[in-house]
Tab-separated table of C-alpha atoms in Angstrom:
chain	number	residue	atom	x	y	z
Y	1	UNK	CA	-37.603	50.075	191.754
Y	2	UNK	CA	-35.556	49.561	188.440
Y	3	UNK	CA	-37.914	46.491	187.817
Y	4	UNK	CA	-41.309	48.911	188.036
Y	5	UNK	CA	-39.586	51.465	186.295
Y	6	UNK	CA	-39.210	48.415	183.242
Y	7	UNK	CA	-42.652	47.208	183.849
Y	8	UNK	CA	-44.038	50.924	183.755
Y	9	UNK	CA	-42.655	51.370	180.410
Y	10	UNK	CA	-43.729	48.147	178.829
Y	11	UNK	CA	-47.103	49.242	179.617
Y	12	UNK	CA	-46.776	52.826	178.030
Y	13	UNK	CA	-44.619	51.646	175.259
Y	14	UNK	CA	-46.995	51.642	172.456
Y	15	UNK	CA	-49.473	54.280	173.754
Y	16	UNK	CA	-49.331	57.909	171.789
Y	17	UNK	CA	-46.516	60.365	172.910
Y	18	UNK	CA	-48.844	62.899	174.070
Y	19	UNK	CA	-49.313	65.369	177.201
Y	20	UNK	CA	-51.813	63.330	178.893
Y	21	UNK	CA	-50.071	60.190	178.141
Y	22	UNK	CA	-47.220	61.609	179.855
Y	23	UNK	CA	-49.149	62.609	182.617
Y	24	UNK	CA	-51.064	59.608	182.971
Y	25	UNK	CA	-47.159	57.492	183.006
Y	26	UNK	CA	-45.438	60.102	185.673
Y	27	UNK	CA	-48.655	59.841	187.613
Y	28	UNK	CA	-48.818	55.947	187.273
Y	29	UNK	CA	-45.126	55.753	188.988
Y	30	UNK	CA	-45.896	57.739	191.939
Y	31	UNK	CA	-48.561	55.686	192.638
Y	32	UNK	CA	-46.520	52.539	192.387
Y	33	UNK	CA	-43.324	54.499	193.968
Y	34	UNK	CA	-45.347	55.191	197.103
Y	35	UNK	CA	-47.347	51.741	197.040
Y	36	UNK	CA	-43.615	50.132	196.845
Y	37	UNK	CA	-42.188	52.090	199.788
Y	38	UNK	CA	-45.230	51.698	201.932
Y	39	UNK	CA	-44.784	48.120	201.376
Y	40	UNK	CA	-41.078	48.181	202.502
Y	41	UNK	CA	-41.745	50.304	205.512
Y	42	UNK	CA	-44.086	47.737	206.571
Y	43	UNK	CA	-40.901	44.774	206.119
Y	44	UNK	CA	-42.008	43.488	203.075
Y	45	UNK	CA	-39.078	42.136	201.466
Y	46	UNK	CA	-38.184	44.127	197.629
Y	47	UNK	CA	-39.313	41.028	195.470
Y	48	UNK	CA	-42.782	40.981	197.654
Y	49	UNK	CA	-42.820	44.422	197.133
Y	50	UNK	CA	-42.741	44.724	193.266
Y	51	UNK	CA	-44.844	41.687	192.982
Y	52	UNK	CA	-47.790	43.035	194.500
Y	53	UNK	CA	-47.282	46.676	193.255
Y	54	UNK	CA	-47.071	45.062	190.071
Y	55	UNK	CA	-50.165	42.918	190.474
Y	56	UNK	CA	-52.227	45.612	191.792
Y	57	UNK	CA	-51.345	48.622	189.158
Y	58	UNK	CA	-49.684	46.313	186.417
Y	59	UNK	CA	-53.142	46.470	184.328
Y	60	UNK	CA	-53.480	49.387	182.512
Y	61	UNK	CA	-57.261	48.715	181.378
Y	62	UNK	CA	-57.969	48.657	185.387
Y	63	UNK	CA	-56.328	51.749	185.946
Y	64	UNK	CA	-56.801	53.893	182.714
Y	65	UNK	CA	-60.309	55.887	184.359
Y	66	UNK	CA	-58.469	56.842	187.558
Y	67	UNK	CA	-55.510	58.277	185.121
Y	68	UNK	CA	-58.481	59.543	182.678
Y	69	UNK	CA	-56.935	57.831	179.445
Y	70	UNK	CA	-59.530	54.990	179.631
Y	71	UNK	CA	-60.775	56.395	176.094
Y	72	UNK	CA	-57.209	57.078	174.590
Y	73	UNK	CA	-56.590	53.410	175.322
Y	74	UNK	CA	-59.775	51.822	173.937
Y	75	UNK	CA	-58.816	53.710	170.730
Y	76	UNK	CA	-55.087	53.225	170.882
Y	77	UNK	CA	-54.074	51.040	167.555
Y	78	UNK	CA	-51.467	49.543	168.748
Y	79	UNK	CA	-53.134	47.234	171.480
Y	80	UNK	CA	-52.035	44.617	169.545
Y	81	UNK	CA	-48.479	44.899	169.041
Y	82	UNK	CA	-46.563	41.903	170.026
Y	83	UNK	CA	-43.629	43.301	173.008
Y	84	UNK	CA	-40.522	41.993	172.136
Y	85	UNK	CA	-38.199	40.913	174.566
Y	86	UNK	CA	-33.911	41.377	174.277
Y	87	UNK	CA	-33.338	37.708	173.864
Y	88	UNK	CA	-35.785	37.662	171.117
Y	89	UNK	CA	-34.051	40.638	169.726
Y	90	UNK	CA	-30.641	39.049	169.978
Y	91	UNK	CA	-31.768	35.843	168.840
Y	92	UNK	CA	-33.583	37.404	165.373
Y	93	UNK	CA	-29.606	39.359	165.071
Y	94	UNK	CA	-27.602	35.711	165.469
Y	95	UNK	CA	-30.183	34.527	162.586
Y	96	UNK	CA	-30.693	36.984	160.355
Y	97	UNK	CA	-26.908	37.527	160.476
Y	98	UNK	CA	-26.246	34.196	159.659
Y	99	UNK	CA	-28.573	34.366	156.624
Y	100	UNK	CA	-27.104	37.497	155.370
Y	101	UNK	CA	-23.785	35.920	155.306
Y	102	UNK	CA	-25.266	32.802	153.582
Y	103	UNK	CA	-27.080	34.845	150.806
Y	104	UNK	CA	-23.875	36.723	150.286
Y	105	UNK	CA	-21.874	33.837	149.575
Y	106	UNK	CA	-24.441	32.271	147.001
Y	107	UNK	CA	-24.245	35.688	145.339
Y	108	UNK	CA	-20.021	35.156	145.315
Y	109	UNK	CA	-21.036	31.548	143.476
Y	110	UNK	CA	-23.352	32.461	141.393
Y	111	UNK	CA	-21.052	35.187	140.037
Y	112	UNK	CA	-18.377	33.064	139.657
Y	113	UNK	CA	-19.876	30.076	138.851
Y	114	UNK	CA	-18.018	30.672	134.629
Y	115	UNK	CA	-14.850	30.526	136.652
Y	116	UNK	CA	-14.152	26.606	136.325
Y	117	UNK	CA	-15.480	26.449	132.644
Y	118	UNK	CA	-12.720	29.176	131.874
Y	119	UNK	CA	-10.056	27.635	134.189
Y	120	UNK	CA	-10.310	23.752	132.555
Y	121	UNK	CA	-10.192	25.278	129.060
Y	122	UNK	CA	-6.686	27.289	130.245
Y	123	UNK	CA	-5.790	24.780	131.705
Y	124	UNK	CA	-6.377	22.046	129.134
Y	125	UNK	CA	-8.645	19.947	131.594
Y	126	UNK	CA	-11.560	17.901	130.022
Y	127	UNK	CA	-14.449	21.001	129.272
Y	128	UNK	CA	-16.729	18.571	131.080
Y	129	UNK	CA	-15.075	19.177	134.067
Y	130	UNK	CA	-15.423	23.127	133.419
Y	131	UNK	CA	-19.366	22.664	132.721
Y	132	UNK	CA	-19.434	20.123	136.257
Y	133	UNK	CA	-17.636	22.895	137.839
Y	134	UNK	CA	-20.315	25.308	136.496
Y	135	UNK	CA	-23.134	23.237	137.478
Y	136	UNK	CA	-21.298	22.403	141.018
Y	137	UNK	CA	-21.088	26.199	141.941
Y	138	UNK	CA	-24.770	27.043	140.859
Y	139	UNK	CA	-25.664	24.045	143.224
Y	140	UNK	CA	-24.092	25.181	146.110
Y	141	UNK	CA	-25.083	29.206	145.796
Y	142	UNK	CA	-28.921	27.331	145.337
Y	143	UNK	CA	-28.275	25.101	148.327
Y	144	UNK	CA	-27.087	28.551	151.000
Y	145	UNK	CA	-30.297	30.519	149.525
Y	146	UNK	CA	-32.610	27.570	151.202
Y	147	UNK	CA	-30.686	27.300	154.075
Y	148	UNK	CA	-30.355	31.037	154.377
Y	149	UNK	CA	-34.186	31.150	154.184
Y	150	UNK	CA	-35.118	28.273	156.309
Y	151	UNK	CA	-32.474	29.939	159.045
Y	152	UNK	CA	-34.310	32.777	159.351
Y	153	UNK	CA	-37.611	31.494	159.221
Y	154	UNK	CA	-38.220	31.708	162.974
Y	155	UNK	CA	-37.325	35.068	163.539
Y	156	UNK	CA	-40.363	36.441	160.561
Y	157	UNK	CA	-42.658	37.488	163.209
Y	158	UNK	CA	-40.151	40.712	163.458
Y	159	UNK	CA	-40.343	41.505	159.705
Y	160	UNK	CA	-43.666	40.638	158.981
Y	161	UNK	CA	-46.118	41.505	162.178
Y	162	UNK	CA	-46.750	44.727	164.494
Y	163	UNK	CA	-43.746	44.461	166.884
Y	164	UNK	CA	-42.149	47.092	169.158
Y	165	UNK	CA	-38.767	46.772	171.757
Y	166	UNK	CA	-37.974	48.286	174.509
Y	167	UNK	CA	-35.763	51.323	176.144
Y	168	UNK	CA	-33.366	48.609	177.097
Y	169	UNK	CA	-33.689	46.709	173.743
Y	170	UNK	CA	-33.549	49.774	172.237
Y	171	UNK	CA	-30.288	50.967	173.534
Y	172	UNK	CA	-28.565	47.397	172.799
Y	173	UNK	CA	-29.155	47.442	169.162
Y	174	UNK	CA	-27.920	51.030	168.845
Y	175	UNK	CA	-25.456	50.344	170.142
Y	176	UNK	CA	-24.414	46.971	168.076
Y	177	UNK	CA	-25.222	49.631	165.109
Y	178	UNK	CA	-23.093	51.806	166.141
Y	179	UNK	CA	-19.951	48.987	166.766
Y	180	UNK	CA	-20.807	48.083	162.396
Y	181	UNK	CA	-20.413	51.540	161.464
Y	182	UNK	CA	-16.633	50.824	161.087
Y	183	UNK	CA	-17.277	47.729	158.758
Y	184	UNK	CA	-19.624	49.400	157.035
Y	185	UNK	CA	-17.377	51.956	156.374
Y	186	UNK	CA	-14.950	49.939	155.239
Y	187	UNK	CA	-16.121	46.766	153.912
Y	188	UNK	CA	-18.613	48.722	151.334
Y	189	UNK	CA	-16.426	50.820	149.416
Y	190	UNK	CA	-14.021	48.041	149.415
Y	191	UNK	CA	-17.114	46.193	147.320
Y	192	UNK	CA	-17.609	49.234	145.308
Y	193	UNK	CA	-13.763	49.083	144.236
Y	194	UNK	CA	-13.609	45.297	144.006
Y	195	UNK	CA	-16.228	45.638	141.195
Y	196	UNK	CA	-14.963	48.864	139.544
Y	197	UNK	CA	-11.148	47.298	139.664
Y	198	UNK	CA	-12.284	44.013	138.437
Y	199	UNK	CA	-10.862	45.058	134.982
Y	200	UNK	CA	-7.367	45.408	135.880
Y	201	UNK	CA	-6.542	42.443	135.927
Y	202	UNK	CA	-7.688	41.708	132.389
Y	203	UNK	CA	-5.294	45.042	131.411
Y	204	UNK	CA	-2.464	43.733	133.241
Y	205	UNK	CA	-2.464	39.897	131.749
Y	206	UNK	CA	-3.007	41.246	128.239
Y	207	UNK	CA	-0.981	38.395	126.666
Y	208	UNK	CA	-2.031	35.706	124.410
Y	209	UNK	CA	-1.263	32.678	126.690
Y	210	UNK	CA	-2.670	30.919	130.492
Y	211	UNK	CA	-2.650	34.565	131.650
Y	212	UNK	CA	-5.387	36.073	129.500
Y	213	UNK	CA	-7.828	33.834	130.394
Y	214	UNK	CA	-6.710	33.376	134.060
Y	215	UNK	CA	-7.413	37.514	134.126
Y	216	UNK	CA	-10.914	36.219	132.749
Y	217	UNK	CA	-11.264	34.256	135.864
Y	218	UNK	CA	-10.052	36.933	138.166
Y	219	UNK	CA	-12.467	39.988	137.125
Y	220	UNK	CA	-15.231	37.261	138.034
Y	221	UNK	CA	-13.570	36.177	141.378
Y	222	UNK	CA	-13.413	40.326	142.009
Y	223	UNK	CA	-16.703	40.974	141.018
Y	224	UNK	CA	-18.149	38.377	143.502
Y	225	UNK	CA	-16.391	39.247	146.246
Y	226	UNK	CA	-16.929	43.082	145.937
Y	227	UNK	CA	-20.722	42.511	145.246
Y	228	UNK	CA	-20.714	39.488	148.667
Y	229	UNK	CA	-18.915	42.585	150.389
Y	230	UNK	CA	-21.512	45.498	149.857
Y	231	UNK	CA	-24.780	42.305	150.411
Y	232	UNK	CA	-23.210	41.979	153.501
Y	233	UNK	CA	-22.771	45.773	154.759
Y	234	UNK	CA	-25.999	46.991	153.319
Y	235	UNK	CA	-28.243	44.291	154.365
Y	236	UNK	CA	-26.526	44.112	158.282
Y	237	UNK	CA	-27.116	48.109	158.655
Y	238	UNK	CA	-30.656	47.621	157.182
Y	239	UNK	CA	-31.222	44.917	159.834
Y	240	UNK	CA	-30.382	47.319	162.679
Y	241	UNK	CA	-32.408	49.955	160.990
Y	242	UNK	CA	-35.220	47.803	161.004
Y	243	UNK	CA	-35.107	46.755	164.394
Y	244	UNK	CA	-34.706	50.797	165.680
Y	245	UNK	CA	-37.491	51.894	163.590
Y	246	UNK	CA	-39.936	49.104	165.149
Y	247	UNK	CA	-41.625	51.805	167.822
Y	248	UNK	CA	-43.680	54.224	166.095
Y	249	UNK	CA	-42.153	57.780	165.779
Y	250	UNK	CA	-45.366	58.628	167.439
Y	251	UNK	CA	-45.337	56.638	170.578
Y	252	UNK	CA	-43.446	56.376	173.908
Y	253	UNK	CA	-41.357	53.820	172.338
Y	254	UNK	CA	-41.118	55.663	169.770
Y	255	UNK	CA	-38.862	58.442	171.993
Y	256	UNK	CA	-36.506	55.651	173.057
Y	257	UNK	CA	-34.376	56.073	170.139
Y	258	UNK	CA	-32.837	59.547	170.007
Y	259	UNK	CA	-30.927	58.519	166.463
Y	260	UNK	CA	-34.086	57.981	164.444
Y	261	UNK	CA	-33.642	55.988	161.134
Y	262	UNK	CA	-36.006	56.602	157.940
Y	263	UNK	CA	-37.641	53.230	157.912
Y	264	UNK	CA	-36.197	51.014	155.222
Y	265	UNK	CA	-38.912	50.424	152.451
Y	266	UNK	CA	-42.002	48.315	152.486
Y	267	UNK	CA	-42.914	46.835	149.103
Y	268	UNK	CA	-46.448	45.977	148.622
Y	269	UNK	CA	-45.469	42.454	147.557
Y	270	UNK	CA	-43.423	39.527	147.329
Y	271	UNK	CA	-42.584	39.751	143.695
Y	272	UNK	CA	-41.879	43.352	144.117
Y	273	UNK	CA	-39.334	42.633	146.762
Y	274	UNK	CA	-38.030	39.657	144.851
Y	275	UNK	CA	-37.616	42.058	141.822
Y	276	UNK	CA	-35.168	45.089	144.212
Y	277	UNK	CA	-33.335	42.109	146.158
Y	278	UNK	CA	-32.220	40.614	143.119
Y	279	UNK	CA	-31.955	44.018	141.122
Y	280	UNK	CA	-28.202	45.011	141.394
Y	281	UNK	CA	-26.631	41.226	141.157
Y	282	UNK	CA	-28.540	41.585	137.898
Y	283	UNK	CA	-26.916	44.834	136.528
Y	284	UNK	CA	-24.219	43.494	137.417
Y	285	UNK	CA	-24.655	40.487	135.014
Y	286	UNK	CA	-26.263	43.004	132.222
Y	287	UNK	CA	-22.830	44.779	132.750
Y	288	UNK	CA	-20.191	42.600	132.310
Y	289	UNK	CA	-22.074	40.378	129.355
Y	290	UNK	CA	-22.482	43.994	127.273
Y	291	UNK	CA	-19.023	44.853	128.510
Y	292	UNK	CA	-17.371	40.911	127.538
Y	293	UNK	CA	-19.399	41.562	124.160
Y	294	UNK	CA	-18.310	44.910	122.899
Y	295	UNK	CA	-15.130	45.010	125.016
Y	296	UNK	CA	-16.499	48.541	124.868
Y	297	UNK	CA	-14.999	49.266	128.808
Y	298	UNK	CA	-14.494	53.158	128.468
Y	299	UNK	CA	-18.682	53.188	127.349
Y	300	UNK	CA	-20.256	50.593	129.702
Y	301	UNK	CA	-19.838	52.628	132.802
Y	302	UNK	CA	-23.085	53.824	131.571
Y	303	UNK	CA	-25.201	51.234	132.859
Y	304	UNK	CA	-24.237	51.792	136.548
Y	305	UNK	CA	-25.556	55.240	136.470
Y	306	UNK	CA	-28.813	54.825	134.417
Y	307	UNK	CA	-29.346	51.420	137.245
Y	308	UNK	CA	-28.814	54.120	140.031
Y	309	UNK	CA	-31.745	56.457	138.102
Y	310	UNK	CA	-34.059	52.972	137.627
Y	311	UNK	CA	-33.302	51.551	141.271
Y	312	UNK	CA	-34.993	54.806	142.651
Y	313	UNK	CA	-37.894	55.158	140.560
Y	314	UNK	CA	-38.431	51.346	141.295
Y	315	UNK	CA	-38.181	52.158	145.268
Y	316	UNK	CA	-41.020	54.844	144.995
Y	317	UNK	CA	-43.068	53.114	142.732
Y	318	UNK	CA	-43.288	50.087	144.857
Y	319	UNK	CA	-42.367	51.405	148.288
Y	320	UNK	CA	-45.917	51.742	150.310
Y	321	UNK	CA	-43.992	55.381	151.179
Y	322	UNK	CA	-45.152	56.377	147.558
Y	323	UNK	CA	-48.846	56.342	148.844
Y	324	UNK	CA	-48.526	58.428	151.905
């Protein structure tokens, strides 16, 4: 029975979370709960058994005038939702996993990609080698990007088209959310600290020798790793969030996840969501050049709060949520 239970809610899963769908569901069961136990009383073995209950109420369009939603479901706009299985589910985490780790180590190299310019000239190396270095670390956060993209190609269908899971799929990825809220908890405001301790040690190695500019090469080093930290957290609990908030609030599915999420938000573009993914790595550039410039560290801080008031009024000018 637990495989027509499954069945039964694939069917309902993206049909309106109403009374008479209800009805229609609980009413669709114990016609395939008695057709299924008729079947066994008459030695039918349990795989024959779900196979033809299956085949003989498994089509809701053949069905939906005796249950009297045969209009609900010609007007239902979600007939064309694509079902998602698990192993798609767990395939489009392995992925776009993998590509969240990727893109958060080109971040760490493009951020630190001054670090072997300022290292050969402590150093006394050839400033050739400082510039290769440079060029070398640019290369490789370029090279992760691609691959990061071309990784998660596959898996787009998610992101991009009408999709919904179900109860079981549902359940999986809540709880894989709920297993990251530790690392989120701790591996973002380790990020946040990495970046707001990246001066220290430029106060510590105050002296006019290697150690100055080594401290140069540290802040850098801290700054990448605290802003590779908080990519990874943020974008991994997005990913769930996405994935939980596939079912429409207002559908069966829909009820399957007791721990709603606010969807994350939908930009009405490419270039707009070019423009928020790459928005913080570039305060955090804006920040440090003003900051390397004036050495003006006490009055800097600034920016972080005015980017905080600018990310938002970016999100709700081009979320689609700003038009509902």
């Amino acid at each position: 029975m637990e495989t027509i239970k499954n069945y039964l809610e694939s069917m309902f899963r993206d049909l309106p979370n109403t009374p008479e769908i209800l009805k229609a569901k609980k009413e669709l069961f114990q016609m395939m709960e008695d057709k299924y136990s008729e079947l066994i009383r008459e030695g039918k073995s349990e795989n024959e058994a779900v196979g033809t209950v299956i085949s003989e109420f498994g089509n809701l369009d053949e069905v939906a005038q005796t249950l009297g939603i045969d209009k609900i479901l010609n007007n239902n706009q979600h007939n064309n939702v694509k079902k998602l299985s698990l192993e798609e589910v767990k395939e489009y985490i392995r992925s776009k996993k993998l590509c969240i780790i990727l893109r958060a180590i080109s971040v760490f190299f493009f951020i630190t990609c001054c670090v072997p310019p300022i290292m050969a000239h402590a150093v006394g190396f050839n400033p050739r080698l400082g510039a290769c270095g440079l060029f070398i670390n640019i290369a490789i956060g370029i090279i992760l990007q691609v691959t990061a993209s071309h990784v998660v190609e596959s898996a787009r269908q998610l992101e991009y088209e009408p999709c919904s899971i179900s109860e079981e799929t549902t359940k999986y990825v809540s709880n894989e959310r709920k297993a990251f809220n530790l690392p989120y908890s701790i591996l973002k405001p380790v990020g946040i600290a990495l970046i707001v301790l990246c001066v220290v040690p430029a106060i510590i190695l105050d002296k006019p020798d290697f150690r100055e500019e080594f401290s140069g090469a540290l802040l850098f080093i801290f700054v990448g790793l605290g802003v590779g930290l908080i990519i990874f957290s943020k974008r991994t609990m997005l990913m769930y969030q996405r994935i939980l908030s596939l079912n429409g609030t207002n559908t069966i599915g829909g009820s399957y996840n007791k721990d709603y999420f606010r969807k994350p938000p939908v930009y009405k573009n490419k270039a707009q969501r070019t423009i928020m993914e790459v928005y913080w790595p570039t305060v955090t550039c804006i920040y440090l050049i003003i900051s390397f410039l004036t050495f003006s560290w006490g009055i800097t801080w600034i920016i972080w709060p005015i980017a905080g008031v600018i990310n938002s009024t970016l999100r709700n000018v081009f979320s689609d949520e700003a038009e509902e």
